Short mmCIF file of C-alpha atoms and ligand atoms in Angstrom, two decimals:
data_model
loop_
_atom_site.label_atom_id
_atom_site.label_comp_id
_atom_site.label_asym_id
_atom_site.label_seq_id
_atom_site.Cartn_x
_atom_site.Cartn_y
_atom_site.Cartn_z
CA MET D 143 -141.01 95.13 17.75
CA ASP D 144 -140.02 93.10 14.69
CA ASN D 145 -138.64 89.60 15.06
CA ASN D 146 -135.03 90.70 14.74
CA ASP D 147 -135.30 93.51 17.28
CA ILE D 148 -135.17 91.15 20.21
CA TYR D 149 -131.68 90.02 19.22
CA LYS D 150 -130.44 93.64 19.31
CA VAL D 151 -130.60 93.66 23.12
CA GLY D 152 -128.82 90.81 24.85
CA LEU D 153 -128.40 90.20 28.53
CA GLY D 154 -124.83 90.89 29.59
CA LEU D 155 -123.78 88.27 32.14
CA TRP D 156 -120.58 89.89 33.44
CA LYS D 157 -120.77 90.45 37.20
CA LEU D 158 -124.04 88.58 37.70
CA PRO D 159 -123.45 86.95 41.09
CA GLU D 160 -123.43 83.15 41.00
CA SER D 161 -126.09 82.97 43.73
CA GLU D 162 -128.66 84.91 41.66
CA CYS D 163 -127.48 84.16 38.17
CA ALA D 164 -129.66 81.15 37.29
CA GLU D 165 -132.79 82.98 38.47
CA ILE D 166 -131.91 86.17 36.59
CA VAL D 167 -131.21 84.30 33.36
CA TYR D 168 -134.48 82.38 33.70
CA ASN D 169 -136.45 85.58 34.42
CA ALA D 170 -134.77 87.42 31.58
CA ILE D 171 -135.77 84.71 29.10
CA LYS D 172 -139.28 84.71 30.57
CA ILE D 173 -139.69 88.44 29.95
CA GLY D 174 -138.42 88.18 26.39
CA TYR D 175 -134.62 88.20 26.23
CA ARG D 176 -133.35 85.85 23.55
CA GLN D 177 -129.68 86.80 23.40
CA LEU D 178 -127.24 86.02 26.24
CA ASP D 179 -123.66 87.23 26.43
CA SER D 180 -121.58 84.83 28.49
CA ALA D 181 -117.85 84.21 29.00
CA CYS D 182 -115.56 81.77 30.78
CA ASP D 183 -114.09 84.71 32.68
CA TYR D 184 -117.42 85.71 34.21
CA GLY D 185 -117.23 82.61 36.41
CA ASN D 186 -120.95 81.87 36.23
CA GLU D 187 -121.47 79.68 33.16
CA VAL D 188 -122.81 76.73 35.20
CA GLU D 189 -125.51 78.98 36.67
CA VAL D 190 -126.24 80.59 33.30
CA GLY D 191 -126.75 77.06 31.94
CA GLN D 192 -129.14 76.25 34.79
CA GLY D 193 -131.25 79.31 33.96
CA ILE D 194 -131.33 78.39 30.28
CA ALA D 195 -132.23 74.77 31.00
CA ARG D 196 -135.11 75.80 33.26
CA ALA D 197 -136.53 78.19 30.67
CA ILE D 198 -136.32 75.57 27.92
CA SER D 199 -137.75 72.80 30.10
CA GLU D 200 -140.73 75.02 30.95
CA GLY D 201 -141.35 75.60 27.25
CA ILE D 202 -140.71 79.35 27.39
CA CYS D 203 -138.50 79.07 24.33
CA THR D 204 -136.53 76.52 22.37
CA ARG D 205 -132.75 76.31 22.21
CA GLU D 206 -132.95 77.39 18.57
CA GLU D 207 -134.69 80.64 19.51
CA LEU D 208 -131.82 81.64 21.79
CA LYS D 209 -128.58 83.22 20.63
CA ILE D 210 -125.88 82.34 23.12
CA THR D 211 -122.42 83.83 22.93
CA SER D 212 -119.37 82.91 24.97
CA LYS D 213 -115.72 83.96 24.89
CA LEU D 214 -112.32 82.34 24.77
CA TRP D 215 -110.19 83.39 27.74
CA ASN D 216 -106.62 84.69 27.36
CA THR D 217 -104.99 81.55 28.77
CA PHE D 218 -106.46 79.33 26.05
CA HIS D 219 -105.06 81.11 22.97
CA ALA D 220 -102.64 78.35 21.87
CA LYS D 221 -104.19 76.23 19.11
CA GLU D 222 -104.24 73.06 21.23
CA HIS D 223 -106.07 74.84 24.07
CA VAL D 224 -108.81 76.57 22.08
CA PRO D 225 -110.96 73.39 21.73
CA LEU D 226 -110.47 72.55 25.43
CA ALA D 227 -111.82 75.95 26.41
CA LEU D 228 -114.88 75.57 24.21
CA GLU D 229 -115.51 72.05 25.51
CA LYS D 230 -115.50 73.32 29.10
CA THR D 231 -117.77 76.26 28.30
CA LEU D 232 -120.26 74.00 26.49
CA ALA D 233 -120.23 71.53 29.39
CA ASP D 234 -120.76 74.30 31.95
CA LEU D 235 -123.57 75.88 29.94
CA GLY D 236 -125.10 72.45 29.28
CA LEU D 237 -125.20 73.12 25.54
CA THR D 238 -124.19 71.20 22.43
CA TYR D 239 -123.31 74.32 20.44
CA LEU D 240 -122.81 78.06 20.78
CA ASP D 241 -124.27 80.64 18.44
CA ALA D 242 -121.10 82.70 18.68
CA TYR D 243 -117.65 82.23 20.21
CA LEU D 244 -115.42 85.29 20.49
CA ILE D 245 -111.78 85.92 21.36
CA HIS D 246 -112.25 87.85 24.63
CA PHE D 247 -109.11 90.01 24.49
CA PRO D 248 -106.23 90.33 22.03
CA ILE D 249 -104.00 89.23 24.92
CA ALA D 250 -102.41 85.77 25.15
CA GLN D 251 -101.39 84.46 28.57
CA PRO D 252 -99.76 81.18 29.66
CA TYR D 253 -102.02 78.14 29.82
CA VAL D 254 -103.55 77.24 33.17
CA PRO D 255 -104.98 73.69 33.20
CA ILE D 256 -108.70 73.58 33.92
CA GLU D 257 -108.06 71.24 36.87
CA THR D 258 -105.65 73.79 38.37
CA ARG D 259 -107.95 76.79 38.33
CA TYR D 260 -111.10 77.80 36.48
CA PRO D 261 -111.77 80.45 35.45
CA PRO D 262 -108.04 81.21 35.31
CA GLU D 263 -108.39 85.01 35.44
CA TRP D 264 -105.45 87.35 34.87
CA ILE D 265 -102.86 86.24 37.41
CA PHE D 266 -100.75 83.18 36.57
CA ASN D 267 -99.84 82.16 40.14
CA PRO D 268 -102.27 83.84 42.54
CA ASP D 269 -100.97 81.95 45.59
CA ALA D 270 -97.30 82.78 45.05
CA ASP D 271 -95.48 85.45 47.07
CA THR D 272 -94.82 87.25 43.81
CA ALA D 273 -98.11 86.71 41.99
CA GLU D 274 -97.78 87.89 38.41
CA MET D 275 -99.74 88.59 35.28
CA LEU D 276 -97.75 86.92 32.47
CA ILE D 277 -97.92 87.16 28.69
CA GLU D 278 -97.46 84.21 26.31
CA PRO D 279 -96.10 84.70 22.78
CA VAL D 280 -99.06 83.25 20.85
CA SER D 281 -100.11 85.13 17.75
CA LEU D 282 -103.73 86.09 17.22
CA GLN D 283 -103.45 84.46 13.80
CA GLU D 284 -102.81 81.05 15.43
CA THR D 285 -105.77 81.58 17.75
CA TRP D 286 -108.05 82.65 14.91
CA HIS D 287 -107.25 79.59 12.80
CA ALA D 288 -108.11 77.39 15.81
CA MET D 289 -111.39 79.30 16.16
CA GLU D 290 -112.10 78.61 12.47
CA SER D 291 -111.71 74.89 13.14
CA LEU D 292 -114.38 75.14 15.84
CA GLN D 293 -116.81 76.67 13.38
CA GLU D 294 -115.95 74.01 10.80
CA SER D 295 -116.70 71.33 13.41
CA GLY D 296 -120.20 72.77 13.91
CA LEU D 297 -119.73 73.37 17.65
CA VAL D 298 -120.07 77.10 17.11
CA LYS D 299 -122.17 78.79 14.45
CA GLU D 300 -120.16 82.01 14.22
CA ILE D 301 -116.82 83.31 15.44
CA GLY D 302 -115.72 86.81 16.25
CA VAL D 303 -113.51 89.04 18.35
CA CYS D 304 -113.74 91.50 21.21
CA ASN D 305 -111.64 94.50 22.13
CA TYR D 306 -109.84 94.67 18.78
CA ASN D 307 -108.79 98.05 17.39
CA SER D 308 -108.82 99.01 13.69
CA GLY D 309 -105.29 97.75 13.05
CA LEU D 310 -105.98 94.31 14.51
CA LEU D 311 -109.27 94.10 12.60
CA ASN D 312 -107.58 94.97 9.29
CA ASP D 313 -104.90 92.37 9.96
CA LEU D 314 -107.50 89.73 10.89
CA MET D 315 -109.33 90.32 7.61
CA ALA D 316 -106.08 89.62 5.76
CA TYR D 317 -105.50 86.15 7.26
CA ALA D 318 -109.04 84.98 8.08
CA LYS D 319 -110.32 82.08 5.99
CA ILE D 320 -113.61 82.42 7.87
CA LYS D 321 -114.34 86.10 8.40
CA PRO D 322 -115.42 87.32 11.85
CA SER D 323 -119.17 87.76 12.09
CA GLN D 324 -119.03 90.18 14.98
CA LEU D 325 -116.88 92.61 16.89
CA GLN D 326 -117.67 93.32 20.52
CA ILE D 327 -116.34 96.60 21.93
CA GLU D 328 -117.00 99.04 24.73
CA SER D 329 -119.26 101.74 23.36
CA HIS D 330 -121.60 104.33 24.89
CA PRO D 331 -122.17 108.07 24.47
CA TYR D 332 -118.80 108.87 26.10
CA LEU D 333 -117.00 106.41 23.77
CA THR D 334 -118.81 106.46 20.46
CA GLN D 335 -116.08 104.61 18.49
CA GLU D 336 -117.40 105.93 15.19
CA ARG D 337 -114.30 105.08 13.13
CA LEU D 338 -114.02 101.51 14.39
CA ILE D 339 -117.75 100.89 13.92
CA LYS D 340 -117.58 102.33 10.39
CA LEU D 341 -114.64 100.05 9.60
CA ALA D 342 -116.40 96.97 10.98
CA LYS D 343 -119.49 97.77 8.94
CA SER D 344 -117.38 98.15 5.79
CA TYR D 345 -116.26 94.54 6.40
CA ASN D 346 -119.84 93.45 7.03
CA ILE D 347 -119.01 92.65 10.65
CA SER D 348 -121.81 93.38 13.11
CA VAL D 349 -120.92 95.36 16.22
CA THR D 350 -122.03 94.63 19.75
CA ALA D 351 -121.53 97.40 22.29
CA PHE D 352 -120.70 96.32 25.82
CA SER D 353 -121.17 98.66 28.78
CA PRO D 354 -123.83 100.50 26.72
CA LEU D 355 -124.78 102.55 29.79
CA GLY D 356 -121.20 103.75 30.26
CA ALA D 357 -119.76 104.33 33.71
CA LEU D 358 -122.53 102.54 35.63
CA SER D 359 -120.95 99.14 35.21
CA TYR D 360 -117.67 100.35 36.67
CA VAL D 361 -118.86 102.20 39.77
CA GLU D 362 -119.17 98.95 41.76
CA LEU D 363 -115.62 98.03 40.67
CA ASP D 364 -114.19 101.39 41.76
CA MET D 365 -113.21 102.01 38.15
CA ALA D 366 -115.59 104.98 37.75
CA ASN D 367 -117.43 107.50 39.89
CA GLN D 368 -121.19 107.86 40.01
CA SER D 369 -120.64 111.44 38.81
CA GLU D 370 -119.37 110.07 35.48
CA THR D 371 -122.80 108.73 34.55
CA VAL D 372 -124.14 109.82 31.19
CA LEU D 373 -127.74 109.49 32.38
CA GLU D 374 -127.83 113.01 33.78
CA GLN D 375 -126.59 114.74 30.64
CA ASP D 376 -129.02 117.36 29.25
CA ALA D 377 -129.22 115.71 25.84
CA VAL D 378 -130.32 112.45 27.47
CA VAL D 379 -132.71 113.98 30.00
CA LYS D 380 -134.34 116.19 27.34
CA ALA D 381 -135.09 113.22 25.09
CA ALA D 382 -136.30 111.19 28.08
CA THR D 383 -138.75 113.96 29.00
CA ARG D 384 -140.02 114.33 25.43
CA LEU D 385 -140.56 110.60 24.97
CA ASN D 386 -141.64 109.80 28.54
CA LYS D 387 -138.90 107.18 28.85
CA THR D 388 -136.12 106.73 31.40
CA PRO D 389 -132.65 108.16 30.68
CA ALA D 390 -131.31 104.59 30.53
CA GLN D 391 -133.86 103.71 27.83
CA ILE D 392 -132.74 106.77 25.82
CA VAL D 393 -129.08 105.78 26.00
CA LEU D 394 -129.87 102.16 25.08
CA ARG D 395 -132.15 103.25 22.24
CA TRP D 396 -129.34 105.48 20.94
CA GLY D 397 -127.13 102.38 20.99
CA VAL D 398 -129.40 100.26 18.81
CA GLN D 399 -130.61 103.10 16.60
CA ARG D 400 -127.03 103.71 15.47
CA GLY D 401 -126.91 100.13 14.24
CA CYS D 402 -125.24 98.24 17.09
CA SER D 403 -126.45 95.42 19.29
CA ILE D 404 -126.20 96.13 23.00
CA ILE D 405 -125.77 93.88 26.03
CA PRO D 406 -126.79 95.76 29.19
CA LYS D 407 -126.53 93.77 32.41
CA SER D 408 -129.05 94.10 35.17
CA SER D 409 -129.76 92.05 38.28
CA ASN D 410 -133.06 93.82 38.75
CA LEU D 411 -136.28 92.58 37.15
CA ASN D 412 -137.74 96.05 36.55
CA ARG D 413 -134.55 97.27 34.92
CA LEU D 414 -134.35 94.10 32.84
CA LYS D 415 -137.82 94.90 31.50
CA GLU D 416 -136.96 98.56 31.03
CA ASN D 417 -133.87 97.68 29.01
CA ILE D 418 -135.70 95.66 26.36
CA SER D 419 -138.59 98.10 26.11
CA ILE D 420 -136.89 100.39 23.64
CA PHE D 421 -138.56 99.46 20.36
CA ASP D 422 -141.80 101.45 20.62
CA PHE D 423 -140.17 104.86 20.14
CA SER D 424 -137.33 106.44 18.24
CA LEU D 425 -134.98 109.35 18.71
CA SER D 426 -134.98 112.22 16.24
CA THR D 427 -131.90 112.87 14.12
CA GLU D 428 -131.16 115.86 16.28
CA GLU D 429 -131.45 113.83 19.49
CA MET D 430 -129.17 111.13 18.03
CA ASN D 431 -126.60 113.78 17.09
CA ASP D 432 -126.81 115.55 20.45
CA ILE D 433 -126.15 112.28 22.29
CA SER D 434 -123.30 111.33 19.91
CA GLN D 435 -121.73 114.70 20.62
CA LEU D 436 -121.28 113.74 24.26
CA ASN D 437 -118.32 111.64 23.08
CA LEU D 438 -115.19 112.11 25.20
CA ASN D 439 -113.30 109.04 23.94
CA LYS D 440 -113.62 107.92 27.56
CA ARG D 441 -112.85 104.23 27.99
CA PHE D 442 -113.69 102.56 31.30
CA ASN D 443 -112.52 99.04 30.41
CA ASP D 444 -108.86 99.44 29.46
CA PRO D 445 -106.33 96.68 30.28
CA GLY D 446 -103.61 99.31 29.80
CA HIS D 447 -104.96 100.89 33.01
CA PHE D 448 -106.53 98.14 35.07
CA CYS D 449 -103.78 95.54 34.58
CA GLU D 450 -101.20 98.05 35.72
CA ALA D 451 -103.32 99.17 38.67
CA ALA D 452 -104.40 95.71 39.82
CA PHE D 453 -101.64 93.36 38.64
CA ASN D 454 -98.64 95.68 38.27
CA LYS D 455 -98.37 94.79 34.57
CA PHE D 456 -98.34 97.42 31.84
CA TYR D 457 -99.80 95.80 28.72
CA PRO D 458 -101.84 98.32 26.72
CA ILE D 459 -103.93 97.26 23.72
CA TYR D 460 -105.26 100.72 22.83
CA ASP D 461 -103.03 103.72 22.05
P1 LIG P 715 -128.19 96.64 38.20
O1 LIG P 715 -127.69 95.25 37.90
O2 LIG P 715 -128.33 96.91 39.64
O3 LIG P 715 -129.42 96.99 37.40
P2 LIG P 715 -123.10 96.89 32.18
O4 LIG P 715 -122.60 98.20 31.64
O5 LIG P 715 -122.02 95.92 32.52
O6 LIG P 715 -124.15 96.35 31.31
O7 LIG P 715 -123.77 97.22 33.60
C1 LIG P 715 -124.88 98.03 33.66
C2 LIG P 715 -124.94 98.70 35.00
O8 LIG P 715 -126.02 99.60 35.00
C3 LIG P 715 -125.18 97.77 36.16
O9 LIG P 715 -124.52 98.28 37.28
C4 LIG P 715 -126.70 97.81 36.36
O10 LIG P 715 -127.02 97.65 37.73
C5 LIG P 715 -127.04 99.20 35.91
N1 LIG P 715 -128.29 99.26 35.14
C6 LIG P 715 -128.74 98.36 34.25
N2 LIG P 715 -129.90 98.77 33.71
C7 LIG P 715 -130.17 99.97 34.25
C8 LIG P 715 -131.22 100.89 34.10
N3 LIG P 715 -132.22 100.67 33.25
N4 LIG P 715 -131.17 102.03 34.83
C9 LIG P 715 -130.18 102.27 35.69
N5 LIG P 715 -129.16 101.43 35.90
C10 LIG P 715 -129.13 100.28 35.17
#
């Protein structure tokens, strides 16, 4: 493994239960993880911070060796709210700076004061008889310029975006004074996103793939069936047999070998180890192509679906 390899696999922190989160983060750092992918919306930044603090205090690594990302939630898109959101995230994580701060979704929602509810989530008034998901008319350009100010202040080293499509990325490049350093998108063998990744690379924007194992993340949320797993596909199983690796390692290796970073989540120590042990083998060109050909343009994380299903609000961001 070369020194940069370790930053190609980050620990995804979405859905890590608060009760186990500090321990998992600590253990992940202990076994070699150096990149952590956090967000206000995951509701566990205090515990993530506790895990980081323990690892640093035990001398396992320094703060400078870690790359810690967090994300601006939808309700903080107005320019006056962007710094408040970062301040809260830094306080919760117990950090003085972030390595990267990303716009979580290209969706602006009305402000919810931190004292009222945190994390604010998708619904504006969860206790009302007619609880609603609302949209606020704040442009992404306003939000981006506020993100630029955060980078200029030194509180974040890099800024970027998540869940943008090609059109939004092209537009962002037109108004950005500070260019985005990274784009985070759902990507796995059923959603290869080749055009968007090619576009990002042409702008020199690095790509991080979330849900790199595909459906698995969504089974527990009832947003996918176990039968939709990519791990049982012939192309994956064949490569796993040849290389004596697990199917998950093959899919994750495919993710990094195509030039992306990946952020698999696991609550299990053995799987955490498995997921970073993907740098002592490589897939052949044919194996890479066979896995890429599994593409179905199948998206599991689509606000156009889940907001309508869960919050009765149709607000698509992908066509
Ligand atoms: P677990 O936490 O029990 O390991 P995401 O796509 O959000 O990163 O989530 C990954 C999902 O896949 C989680 O449900 C996680 O469950 C599971 N998972 C993570 N690593 C592996 C692995 N190596 N093999 C099988 N399942 C995995």
